[in-house]
Structures are given as C-alpha cells and as structure tokens.
Amino acid sequence: MNDYIIRATAANGMILAYAATTTQLVEEARQIHQCSPTVTAALGRLFTIGGMMGIGLKGDNDKISIQVNGDGPVGHMMVVADGKGNVKGYPLHPEADAPPKYPGKLDVGKVVGENGRLTVIKDLGLKEPFVGQAELVSGEIAEDLSYYFAQSEQIPCVVAAGVLIERDLSVKASGGYILQLLPGAAEEVIEVLEERVQNLPPLTQLLTEGKTPEQILQMILEGYELNVLQKQSLQLRCECSRERMEKALIALGEKELNAIIAEDGQAELVCHFCNTVHRFNRVELETLLAEAQGK
Ligand code: ZN
C-alpha cells in the first residue's frame, strides 16, 4: 500500500481530523540520511505530522516547515511539506542514538532532548510568513506538537505519530493522526477523544495490523459521523536542481566565486534535504563567475 493522508471532518464539522500512513516515506528518508533507529523514529514522527499539517494548504507554492531544536544528540531536525503531499526533511546528526527506554522501546525524547524549542513556519505566499513557537515538552515529537497547537495556535488537539523499526533497522510501519477541535466545539470533546485514544491499542500495532488511516479514524471517532474530505498520496520529494545550485553560486558574488576558484578549483554543493551532491568544475565555475560579473 502506498503512503497517503486523509483529511476529514466529524461531529458536523466541529472536529477536523487527519490520518496518514508514512511507512515508505520514512524508510526512504532513513536510507537517504543513514539514520540510526532512534533518529529514524524521531524524524519519521516529524515527517508524518509535517505531511498532515501540509495537506490543508491551498496555494501551489504554500509550504509549512517544522523545526525542532532540542538539546539531544540529534541536534536540530527539520521537515518541509506542501499541500500536494510532497515532504522533505533532515536530521542534523542522523547517526546520533540513545539507549532504548526499555527493550523494544526507542527513546526518541532522549535523542531529541526535552529542552528546546519547536518552530512552525507557514509560508502562504504573503509578504511575511506565519511563525509560531513553543517550548519542547518531552522531545517525543507528537506531544511537543500537541502542546504547540494548544499554546501557540490555541487549538485543542490530539496528536499521535508512531514508527516501528524492523530488526534489520528498516521501517516496518509508520503513521499518525491529528484531531483538532474547531472554534465552537465543546471543550469536553477533546477529553472524550483523549480517553478513546488511550483505550486503543498502540498506533504502531494498528499500523502493523494493516489498519488504514480511514479505519483508525473510524475507531477513534465512532459515533461522530466521520466525513472524509480528501485523500492525498504522500511522497518524498526535493526540488533541488543544478539550476538552483548555479543560481546560489552566482548569488555568492564575484569575490566569493573568485576565492573558491583560486582555493579549490571546484565546488561541491550537498543538498541537506536529499543528500544529492551537485559538483561544479573550474570551467563551470568560471562560466558562473562571468555571469556574476555581468550582473
Ligand atoms: Zn535536494
């Protein structure tokens, strides 16, 4: 089954719900970044939540990014998503790891760190992007995003994301959901939902059993008249290109380009998001220098 997200409403539009499967997406990210198991779980949760937060975006160029800056060994992590299910991101130190909490339970909070900050940037094509911030609560990602929604955007919500790792360190299952109360909804609904979620089997178990995003939301929102609005495929995509890298080099300016040509005679630009290496030899750099001089 390919990865996808659904966006739905329930309780006559009082509840906005998202659910996603992200197994392939997270496995691909793990391979690109060579992540340790604990970082795979941390980044996977962030990818899952980022993908769901992106799906509501309307404009072609609208983007949402989430940055997590904790005091754990992974350093910062980032994810960027759009409204078309394209997701990309990276951990600063993919090799970082932490001992398991107990056998079989990865300590995501330890590798991320429980002290630090979470920043959400929504670029909606306006002059200024929307920037929201909150302190980290536990470094467990879903809990941190839940706190962020409550604090920064005043939205009561339930956020869950889980990644299960195979013995061979590949991703066995990954996914998540977000339930948000819209303005006008009775506050106690969130307590009902929290209780239902607590009584469910662990999310990774549901995903491993092959439960779909639709089925998971139906289990949580039984009796609330779930209405699926949108189903969107989800994929890892980076739009970096040689042309973009050329522009970045030209933008460095004449002095800087001259220094690179004199000192290294070549340039290697690595994209943080997809680890693609873009190489430029001396002749190519000299062409770009001529363009920079022409400006
Ligand atoms: Zn890239």
Short mmCIF file of C-alpha atoms and ligand atoms in Angstrom, two decimals:
data_model
loop_
_atom_site.label_atom_id
_atom_site.label_comp_id
_atom_site.label_asym_id
_atom_site.label_seq_id
_atom_site.Cartn_x
_atom_site.Cartn_y
_atom_site.Cartn_z
CA MET A 1 0.00 0.00 0.00
CA ASN A 2 1.33 3.40 -0.94
CA ASP A 3 1.56 6.16 1.64
CA TYR A 4 -1.33 8.57 1.83
CA ILE A 5 -3.10 11.08 4.03
CA ILE A 6 -6.78 11.64 4.57
CA ARG A 7 -8.37 14.86 5.76
CA ALA A 8 -11.78 14.55 7.30
CA THR A 9 -14.32 16.27 9.47
CA ALA A 10 -16.54 14.80 12.15
CA ALA A 11 -19.30 15.91 14.51
CA ASN A 12 -20.86 18.27 11.96
CA GLY A 13 -17.56 19.94 11.19
CA MET A 14 -16.61 20.54 14.83
CA ILE A 15 -13.69 18.12 14.60
CA LEU A 16 -11.00 18.30 11.92
CA ALA A 17 -9.12 15.02 11.57
CA TYR A 18 -6.05 13.90 9.66
CA ALA A 19 -4.52 10.45 9.44
CA ALA A 20 -1.58 9.16 7.43
CA THR A 21 0.47 6.11 6.60
CA THR A 22 4.12 7.04 6.04
CA THR A 23 5.99 3.72 6.03
CA GLN A 24 7.61 4.10 2.61
CA LEU A 25 8.29 7.80 3.04
CA VAL A 26 10.10 7.29 6.34
CA GLU A 27 12.03 4.27 5.04
CA GLU A 28 13.20 6.34 2.09
CA ALA A 29 14.28 9.17 4.42
CA ARG A 30 16.12 6.65 6.62
CA GLN A 31 18.08 5.36 3.64
CA ILE A 32 18.91 8.81 2.27
CA HIS A 33 20.13 10.13 5.60
CA GLN A 34 21.53 6.85 7.00
CA CYS A 35 19.62 7.35 10.24
CA SER A 36 20.12 5.40 13.45
CA PRO A 37 16.95 3.60 14.64
CA THR A 38 16.12 6.27 17.22
CA VAL A 39 16.64 9.11 14.73
CA THR A 40 14.52 7.20 12.18
CA ALA A 41 11.71 7.15 14.74
CA ALA A 42 12.14 10.84 15.63
CA LEU A 43 12.39 12.02 12.02
CA GLY A 44 9.59 9.67 10.96
CA ARG A 45 7.21 11.13 13.53
CA LEU A 46 8.13 14.63 12.37
CA PHE A 47 7.66 13.69 8.69
CA THR A 48 4.26 12.19 9.48
CA ILE A 49 2.99 15.22 11.38
CA GLY A 50 4.53 17.64 8.87
CA GLY A 51 2.84 15.82 6.00
CA MET A 52 -0.54 16.05 7.74
CA MET A 53 -0.08 19.75 8.53
CA GLY A 54 0.82 20.41 4.90
CA ILE A 55 -2.27 18.79 3.45
CA GLY A 56 -4.58 21.65 4.37
CA LEU A 57 -2.51 24.19 2.40
CA LYS A 58 -4.32 25.59 -0.62
CA GLY A 59 -1.86 27.57 -2.75
CA ASP A 60 0.53 25.95 -5.23
CA ASN A 61 3.57 27.43 -3.51
CA ASP A 62 2.30 27.26 0.07
CA LYS A 63 4.66 25.43 2.39
CA ILE A 64 4.86 24.53 6.03
CA SER A 65 8.08 23.77 7.86
CA ILE A 66 8.61 22.47 11.34
CA GLN A 67 11.97 22.85 13.04
CA VAL A 68 12.80 21.00 16.23
CA ASN A 69 15.76 22.32 18.17
CA GLY A 70 16.31 20.17 21.23
CA ASP A 71 19.37 19.65 23.42
CA GLY A 72 19.71 15.97 22.47
CA PRO A 73 22.45 14.47 20.28
CA VAL A 74 20.46 14.64 17.01
CA GLY A 75 20.79 18.45 17.09
CA HIS A 76 18.09 20.07 15.03
CA MET A 77 15.61 18.37 12.73
CA MET A 78 13.51 19.91 10.05
CA VAL A 79 10.64 18.93 7.80
CA VAL A 80 9.02 20.85 4.93
CA ALA A 81 5.66 19.87 3.39
CA ASP A 82 3.21 21.28 0.88
CA GLY A 83 -0.46 20.76 0.05
CA LYS A 84 0.28 18.14 -2.60
CA GLY A 85 1.76 15.54 -0.28
CA ASN A 86 5.40 16.40 -1.01
CA VAL A 87 7.56 16.08 2.08
CA LYS A 88 11.29 16.51 2.69
CA GLY A 89 13.43 16.96 5.73
CA TYR A 90 16.63 16.07 7.54
CA PRO A 91 18.23 15.48 10.91
CA LEU A 92 21.46 17.36 11.65
CA HIS A 93 23.15 14.28 13.18
CA PRO A 94 21.46 11.20 11.66
CA GLU A 95 23.95 8.85 13.32
CA ALA A 96 23.07 10.03 16.84
CA ASP A 97 21.47 7.42 19.05
CA ALA A 98 20.27 6.81 22.59
CA PRO A 99 19.88 3.63 24.64
CA PRO A 100 16.32 2.22 24.49
CA LYS A 101 13.93 3.21 27.29
CA TYR A 102 13.31 -0.47 27.80
CA PRO A 103 13.84 -3.40 25.41
CA GLY A 104 12.00 -2.66 22.19
CA LYS A 105 11.15 0.96 23.07
CA LEU A 106 13.28 3.60 21.34
CA ASP A 107 13.99 6.69 23.42
CA VAL A 108 13.04 9.43 20.97
CA GLY A 109 12.82 12.02 23.75
CA LYS A 110 16.43 11.35 24.68
CA VAL A 111 17.83 11.65 21.15
CA VAL A 112 15.83 14.87 20.51
CA GLY A 113 16.20 16.30 24.01
CA GLU A 114 13.42 17.58 26.22
CA ASN A 115 14.75 21.11 26.47
CA GLY A 116 14.49 23.30 23.44
CA ARG A 117 12.10 24.82 21.02
CA LEU A 118 9.77 23.90 18.22
CA THR A 119 9.15 26.38 15.42
CA VAL A 120 6.41 26.19 12.80
CA ILE A 121 6.73 28.40 9.73
CA LYS A 122 3.82 28.68 7.29
CA ASP A 123 4.74 30.32 4.02
CA LEU A 124 1.42 31.16 2.39
CA GLY A 125 2.81 33.45 -0.29
CA LEU A 126 2.15 36.53 1.84
CA LYS A 127 4.74 39.20 2.50
CA GLU A 128 5.58 37.75 5.90
CA PRO A 129 5.40 34.03 6.73
CA PHE A 130 3.47 32.97 9.83
CA VAL A 131 5.89 31.89 12.56
CA GLY A 132 4.74 30.09 15.71
CA GLN A 133 6.89 28.72 18.50
CA ALA A 134 6.59 26.62 21.62
CA GLU A 135 8.95 25.04 24.12
CA LEU A 136 9.52 21.31 23.79
CA VAL A 137 7.62 19.24 26.35
CA SER A 138 9.32 15.85 26.08
CA GLY A 139 11.14 15.66 22.74
CA GLU A 140 8.75 12.83 21.79
CA ILE A 141 7.54 14.98 18.85
CA ALA A 142 3.77 14.21 18.87
CA GLU A 143 3.43 15.51 22.43
CA ASP A 144 5.50 18.57 21.52
CA LEU A 145 3.28 19.36 18.51
CA SER A 146 0.15 18.87 20.61
CA TYR A 147 1.48 21.41 23.12
CA TYR A 148 2.44 23.73 20.26
CA PHE A 149 -1.13 23.70 18.85
CA ALA A 150 -2.62 24.39 22.28
CA GLN A 151 -0.15 27.13 23.22
CA SER A 152 0.70 28.89 20.02
CA GLU A 153 -2.44 28.44 17.93
CA GLN A 154 -4.98 27.91 20.78
CA ILE A 155 -6.29 24.75 19.13
CA PRO A 156 -7.20 21.88 21.47
CA CYS A 157 -5.98 18.72 19.79
CA VAL A 158 -4.73 15.18 20.00
CA VAL A 159 -1.57 14.37 18.01
CA ALA A 160 -0.13 10.89 17.57
CA ALA A 161 2.71 9.57 15.43
CA GLY A 162 4.50 6.25 15.60
CA VAL A 163 7.32 4.47 13.81
CA LEU A 164 8.09 0.79 14.24
CA ILE A 165 11.56 -0.42 13.28
CA GLU A 166 12.37 -3.91 11.99
CA ARG A 167 15.27 -6.00 13.26
CA ASP A 168 17.17 -5.13 10.09
CA LEU A 169 16.63 -1.43 11.05
CA SER A 170 14.26 -0.73 8.16
CA VAL A 171 10.88 0.85 8.84
CA LYS A 172 8.17 -1.73 9.45
CA ALA A 173 5.30 0.69 9.94
CA SER A 174 4.87 4.42 10.30
CA GLY A 175 1.91 6.73 10.52
CA GLY A 176 -0.09 9.10 12.67
CA TYR A 177 -3.16 11.19 13.18
CA ILE A 178 -4.18 14.66 14.31
CA LEU A 179 -7.58 15.52 15.78
CA GLN A 180 -8.38 19.20 16.20
CA LEU A 181 -11.36 20.93 17.70
CA LEU A 182 -12.65 23.79 15.62
CA PRO A 183 -13.95 27.00 17.21
CA GLY A 184 -17.37 26.47 18.74
CA ALA A 185 -16.81 22.82 19.62
CA ALA A 186 -17.42 21.84 23.22
CA GLU A 187 -14.10 21.63 25.09
CA GLU A 188 -15.00 18.31 26.72
CA VAL A 189 -14.99 16.61 23.30
CA ILE A 190 -11.20 16.64 23.42
CA GLU A 191 -11.30 14.75 26.74
CA VAL A 192 -13.57 12.13 25.20
CA LEU A 193 -11.19 11.79 22.26
CA GLU A 194 -8.15 11.58 24.53
CA GLU A 195 -9.81 8.82 26.50
CA ARG A 196 -10.71 6.89 23.35
CA VAL A 197 -7.15 7.18 22.08
CA GLN A 198 -5.81 5.89 25.40
CA ASN A 199 -8.05 2.85 25.17
CA LEU A 200 -6.88 1.98 21.66
CA PRO A 201 -4.03 -0.44 21.03
CA PRO A 202 -0.71 1.40 20.34
CA LEU A 203 -0.71 3.17 16.98
CA THR A 204 2.24 1.17 15.64
CA GLN A 205 0.32 -2.03 16.44
CA LEU A 206 -2.71 -0.80 14.46
CA LEU A 207 -0.46 0.08 11.53
CA THR A 208 1.34 -3.25 11.68
CA GLU A 209 -2.03 -5.00 11.63
CA GLY A 210 -2.66 -3.18 8.36
CA LYS A 211 -5.30 -0.74 9.65
CA THR A 212 -5.79 2.08 7.14
CA PRO A 213 -5.93 5.79 8.05
CA GLU A 214 -9.70 5.62 7.43
CA GLN A 215 -10.12 2.67 9.78
CA ILE A 216 -8.03 4.29 12.50
CA LEU A 217 -10.10 7.49 12.40
CA GLN A 218 -13.30 5.45 12.39
CA MET A 219 -12.16 3.63 15.54
CA ILE A 220 -11.44 6.91 17.34
CA LEU A 221 -14.39 8.87 16.01
CA GLU A 222 -17.07 6.20 16.18
CA GLY A 223 -20.44 7.88 16.54
CA TYR A 224 -19.12 11.26 15.39
CA GLU A 225 -20.09 10.87 11.71
CA LEU A 226 -16.74 10.86 10.01
CA ASN A 227 -16.75 12.59 6.65
CA VAL A 228 -13.59 12.13 4.53
CA LEU A 229 -12.92 15.30 2.51
CA GLN A 230 -9.67 14.47 0.79
CA LYS A 231 -7.26 11.62 0.12
CA GLN A 232 -3.78 12.58 -0.98
CA SER A 233 -0.78 10.43 -1.86
CA LEU A 234 2.36 11.21 0.04
CA GLN A 235 5.90 11.19 -1.29
CA LEU A 236 9.42 12.25 -0.51
CA ARG A 237 10.34 14.97 -2.96
CA CYS A 238 13.12 17.51 -3.09
CA GLU A 239 13.00 20.18 -5.78
CA CYS A 240 16.71 20.96 -5.64
CA SER A 241 18.37 21.08 -9.07
CA ARG A 242 21.62 22.00 -10.75
CA GLU A 243 19.99 25.24 -11.96
CA ARG A 244 19.08 26.24 -8.41
CA MET A 245 22.60 25.49 -7.21
CA GLU A 246 24.01 27.57 -10.10
CA LYS A 247 21.85 30.47 -9.03
CA ALA A 248 23.05 30.06 -5.44
CA LEU A 249 26.68 30.14 -6.61
CA ILE A 250 26.10 33.21 -8.78
CA ALA A 251 24.39 34.88 -5.82
CA LEU A 252 27.60 34.44 -3.80
CA GLY A 253 29.07 37.20 -5.96
CA GLU A 254 32.28 37.80 -7.80
CA LYS A 255 34.64 37.99 -4.83
CA GLU A 256 33.46 34.77 -3.22
CA LEU A 257 33.43 32.85 -6.52
CA ASN A 258 36.94 34.01 -7.32
CA ALA A 259 38.07 32.78 -3.91
CA ILE A 260 36.50 29.33 -4.48
CA ILE A 261 38.16 29.04 -7.93
CA ALA A 262 41.54 30.11 -6.56
CA GLU A 263 41.45 27.94 -3.43
CA ASP A 264 39.63 24.78 -4.52
CA GLY A 265 39.27 24.99 -8.29
CA GLN A 266 35.91 23.21 -7.89
CA ALA A 267 32.78 23.24 -5.75
CA GLU A 268 30.60 20.54 -4.26
CA LEU A 269 27.20 21.57 -3.00
CA VAL A 270 25.29 19.00 -1.00
CA CYS A 271 21.53 19.35 -0.59
CA HIS A 272 20.63 18.92 3.10
CA PHE A 273 17.24 17.51 2.23
CA CYS A 274 18.10 14.75 -0.24
CA ASN A 275 21.90 14.46 0.06
CA THR A 276 22.33 14.94 -3.69
CA VAL A 277 25.82 16.22 -4.47
CA HIS A 278 25.96 18.92 -7.14
CA ARG A 279 29.54 19.24 -8.50
CA PHE A 280 31.00 22.17 -10.43
CA ASN A 281 34.43 22.07 -12.03
CA ARG A 282 36.73 25.03 -12.70
CA VAL A 283 35.40 25.75 -16.20
CA GLU A 284 31.81 25.67 -14.96
CA LEU A 285 32.66 27.95 -12.05
CA GLU A 286 34.38 30.39 -14.40
CA THR A 287 31.21 30.50 -16.53
CA LEU A 288 29.18 31.28 -13.42
CA LEU A 289 31.76 33.91 -12.43
CA ALA A 290 31.30 35.57 -15.81
CA GLU A 291 27.55 35.64 -15.17
CA ALA A 292 28.08 37.09 -11.71
CA GLN A 293 30.34 39.78 -13.21
CA GLY A 294 27.74 40.58 -15.84
CA LYS A 295 25.17 41.42 -13.19
ZN ZN B 1 17.65 18.13 -2.65
#
